PDB file of C-alpha atoms in Angstrom:
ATOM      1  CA  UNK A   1     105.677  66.824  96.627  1.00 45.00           C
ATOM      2  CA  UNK A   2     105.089  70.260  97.009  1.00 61.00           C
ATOM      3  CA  UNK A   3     105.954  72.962  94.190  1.00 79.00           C
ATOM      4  CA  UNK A   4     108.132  76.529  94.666  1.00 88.00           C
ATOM      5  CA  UNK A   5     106.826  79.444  93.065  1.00 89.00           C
ATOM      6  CA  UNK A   6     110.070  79.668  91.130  1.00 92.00           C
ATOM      7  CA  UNK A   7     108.872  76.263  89.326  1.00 92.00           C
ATOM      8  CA  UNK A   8     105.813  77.769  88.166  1.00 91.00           C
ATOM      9  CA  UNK A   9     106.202  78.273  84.817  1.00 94.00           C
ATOM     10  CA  UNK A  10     103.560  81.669  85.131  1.00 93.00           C
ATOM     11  CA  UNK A  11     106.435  82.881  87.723  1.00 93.00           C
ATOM     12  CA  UNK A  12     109.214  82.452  85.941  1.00 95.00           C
ATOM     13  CA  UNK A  13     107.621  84.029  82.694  1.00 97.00           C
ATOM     14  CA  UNK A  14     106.409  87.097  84.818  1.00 96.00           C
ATOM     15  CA  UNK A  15     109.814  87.411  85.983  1.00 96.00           C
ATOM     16  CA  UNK A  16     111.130  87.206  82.555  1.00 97.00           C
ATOM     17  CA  UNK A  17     108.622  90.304  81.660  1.00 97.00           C
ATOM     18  CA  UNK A  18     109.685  92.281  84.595  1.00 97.00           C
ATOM     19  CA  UNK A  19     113.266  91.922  83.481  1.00 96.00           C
ATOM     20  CA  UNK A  20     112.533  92.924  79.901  1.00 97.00           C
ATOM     21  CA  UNK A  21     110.430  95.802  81.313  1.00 96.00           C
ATOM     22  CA  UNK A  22     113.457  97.018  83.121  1.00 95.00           C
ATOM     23  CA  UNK A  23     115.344  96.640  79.684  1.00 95.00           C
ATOM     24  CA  UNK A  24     113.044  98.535  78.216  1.00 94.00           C
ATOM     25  CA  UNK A  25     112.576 101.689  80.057  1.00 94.00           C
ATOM     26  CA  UNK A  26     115.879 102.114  80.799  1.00 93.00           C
ATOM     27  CA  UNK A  27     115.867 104.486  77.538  1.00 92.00           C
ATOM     28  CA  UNK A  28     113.161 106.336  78.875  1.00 92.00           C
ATOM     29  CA  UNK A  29     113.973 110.084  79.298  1.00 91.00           C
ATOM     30  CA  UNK A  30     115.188 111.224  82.741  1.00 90.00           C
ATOM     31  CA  UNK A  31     112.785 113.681  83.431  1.00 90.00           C
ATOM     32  CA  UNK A  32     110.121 110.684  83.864  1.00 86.00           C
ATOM     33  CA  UNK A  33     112.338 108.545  85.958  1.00 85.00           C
ATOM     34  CA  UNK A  34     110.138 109.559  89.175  1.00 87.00           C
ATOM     35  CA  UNK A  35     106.997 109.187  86.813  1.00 91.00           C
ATOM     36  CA  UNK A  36     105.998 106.609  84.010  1.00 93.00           C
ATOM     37  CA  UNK A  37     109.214 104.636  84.354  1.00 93.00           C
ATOM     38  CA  UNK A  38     108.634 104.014  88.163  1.00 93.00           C
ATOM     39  CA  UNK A  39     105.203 103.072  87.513  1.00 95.00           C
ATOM     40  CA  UNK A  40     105.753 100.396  84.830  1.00 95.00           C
ATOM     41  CA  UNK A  41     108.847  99.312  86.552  1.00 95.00           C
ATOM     42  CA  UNK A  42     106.204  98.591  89.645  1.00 96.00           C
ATOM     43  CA  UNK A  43     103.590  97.166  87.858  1.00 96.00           C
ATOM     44  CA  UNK A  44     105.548  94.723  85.981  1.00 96.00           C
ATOM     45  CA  UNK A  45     107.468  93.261  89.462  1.00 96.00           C
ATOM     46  CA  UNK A  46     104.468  93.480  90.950  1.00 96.00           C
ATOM     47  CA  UNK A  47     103.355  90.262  88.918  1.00 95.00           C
ATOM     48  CA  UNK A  48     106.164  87.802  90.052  1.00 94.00           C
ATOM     49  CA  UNK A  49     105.836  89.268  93.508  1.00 94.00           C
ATOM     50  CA  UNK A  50     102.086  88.031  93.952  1.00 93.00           C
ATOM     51  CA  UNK A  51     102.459  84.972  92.673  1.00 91.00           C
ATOM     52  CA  UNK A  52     105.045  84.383  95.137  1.00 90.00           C
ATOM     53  CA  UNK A  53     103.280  85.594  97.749  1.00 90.00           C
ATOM     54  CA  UNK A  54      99.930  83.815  96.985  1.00 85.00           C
ATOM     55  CA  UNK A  55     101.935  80.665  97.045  1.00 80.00           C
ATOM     56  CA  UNK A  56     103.468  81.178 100.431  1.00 72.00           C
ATOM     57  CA  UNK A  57      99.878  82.101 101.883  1.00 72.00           C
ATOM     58  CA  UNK A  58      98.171  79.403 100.398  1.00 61.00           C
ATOM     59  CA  UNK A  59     100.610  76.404 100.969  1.00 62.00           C
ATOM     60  CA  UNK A  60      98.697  73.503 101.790  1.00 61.00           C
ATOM     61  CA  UNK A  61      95.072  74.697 101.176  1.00 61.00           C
ATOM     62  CA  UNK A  62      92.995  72.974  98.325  1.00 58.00           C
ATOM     63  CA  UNK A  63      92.515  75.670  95.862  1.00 57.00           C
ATOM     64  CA  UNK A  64      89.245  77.291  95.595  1.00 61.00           C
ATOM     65  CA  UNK A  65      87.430  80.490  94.397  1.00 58.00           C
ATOM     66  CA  UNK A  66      89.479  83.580  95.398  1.00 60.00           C
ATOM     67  CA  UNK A  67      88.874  85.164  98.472  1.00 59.00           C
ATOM     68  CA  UNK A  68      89.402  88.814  99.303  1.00 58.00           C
ATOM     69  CA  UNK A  69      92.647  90.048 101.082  1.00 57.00           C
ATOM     70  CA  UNK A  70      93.234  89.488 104.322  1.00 56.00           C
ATOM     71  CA  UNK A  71      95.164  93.145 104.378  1.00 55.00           C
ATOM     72  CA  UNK A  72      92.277  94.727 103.501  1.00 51.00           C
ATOM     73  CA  UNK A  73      90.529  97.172 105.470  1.00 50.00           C
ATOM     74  CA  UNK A  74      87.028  96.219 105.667  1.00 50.00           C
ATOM     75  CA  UNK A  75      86.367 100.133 106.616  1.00 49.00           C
ATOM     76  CA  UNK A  76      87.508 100.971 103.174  1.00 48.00           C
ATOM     77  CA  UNK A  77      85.877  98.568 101.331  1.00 48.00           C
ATOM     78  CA  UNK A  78      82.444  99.681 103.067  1.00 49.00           C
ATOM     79  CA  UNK A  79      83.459 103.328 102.240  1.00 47.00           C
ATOM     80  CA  UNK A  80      84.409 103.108  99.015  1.00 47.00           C
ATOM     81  CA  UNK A  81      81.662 100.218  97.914  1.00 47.00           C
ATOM     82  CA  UNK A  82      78.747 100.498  99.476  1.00 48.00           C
ATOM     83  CA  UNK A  83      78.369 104.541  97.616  1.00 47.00           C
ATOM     84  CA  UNK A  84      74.872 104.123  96.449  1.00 45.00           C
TER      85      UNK A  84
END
């Protein structure tokens, strides 16, 4: 029997934090709507959002260590890492 993401009980307390979040800075002042309030609002659905995604890429695989990204540019990483 396989398991949703919205059955996790990790998803569906991230999602709980996101909407709280959203609650939250909603009384933050207008002048940072473009600023902080974007960026916690981002951060905080960010959560729910890659749980759900992790669970859609890894349906069916035994779980094991985490691997890297498959999105990510190897280019970067040697760019940015490999500064010694």
């Amino acid at each position: 029997m396989s398991r949703t993401y919205r059955e996790l009980l990790v998803w569906q307390k991230a999602k709980h934090l996101a909407t709280l979040v959203y609650c939250e800075t909603e009384g933050f002042p207008r002048s940072e709507i473009f600023g902080l309030t974007s960026q916690i609002r981002r951060a905080a659905i960010s959560i729910p959002s890659n749980i759900a995604e992790g669970q859609g890429r890894d349906e069916g695989r035994i779980p094991t260590l985490p691997r890297p990204s498959s999105g990510f540019n190897p280019r970067t990483r040697n760019s940015t890492w490999n500064r010694a």
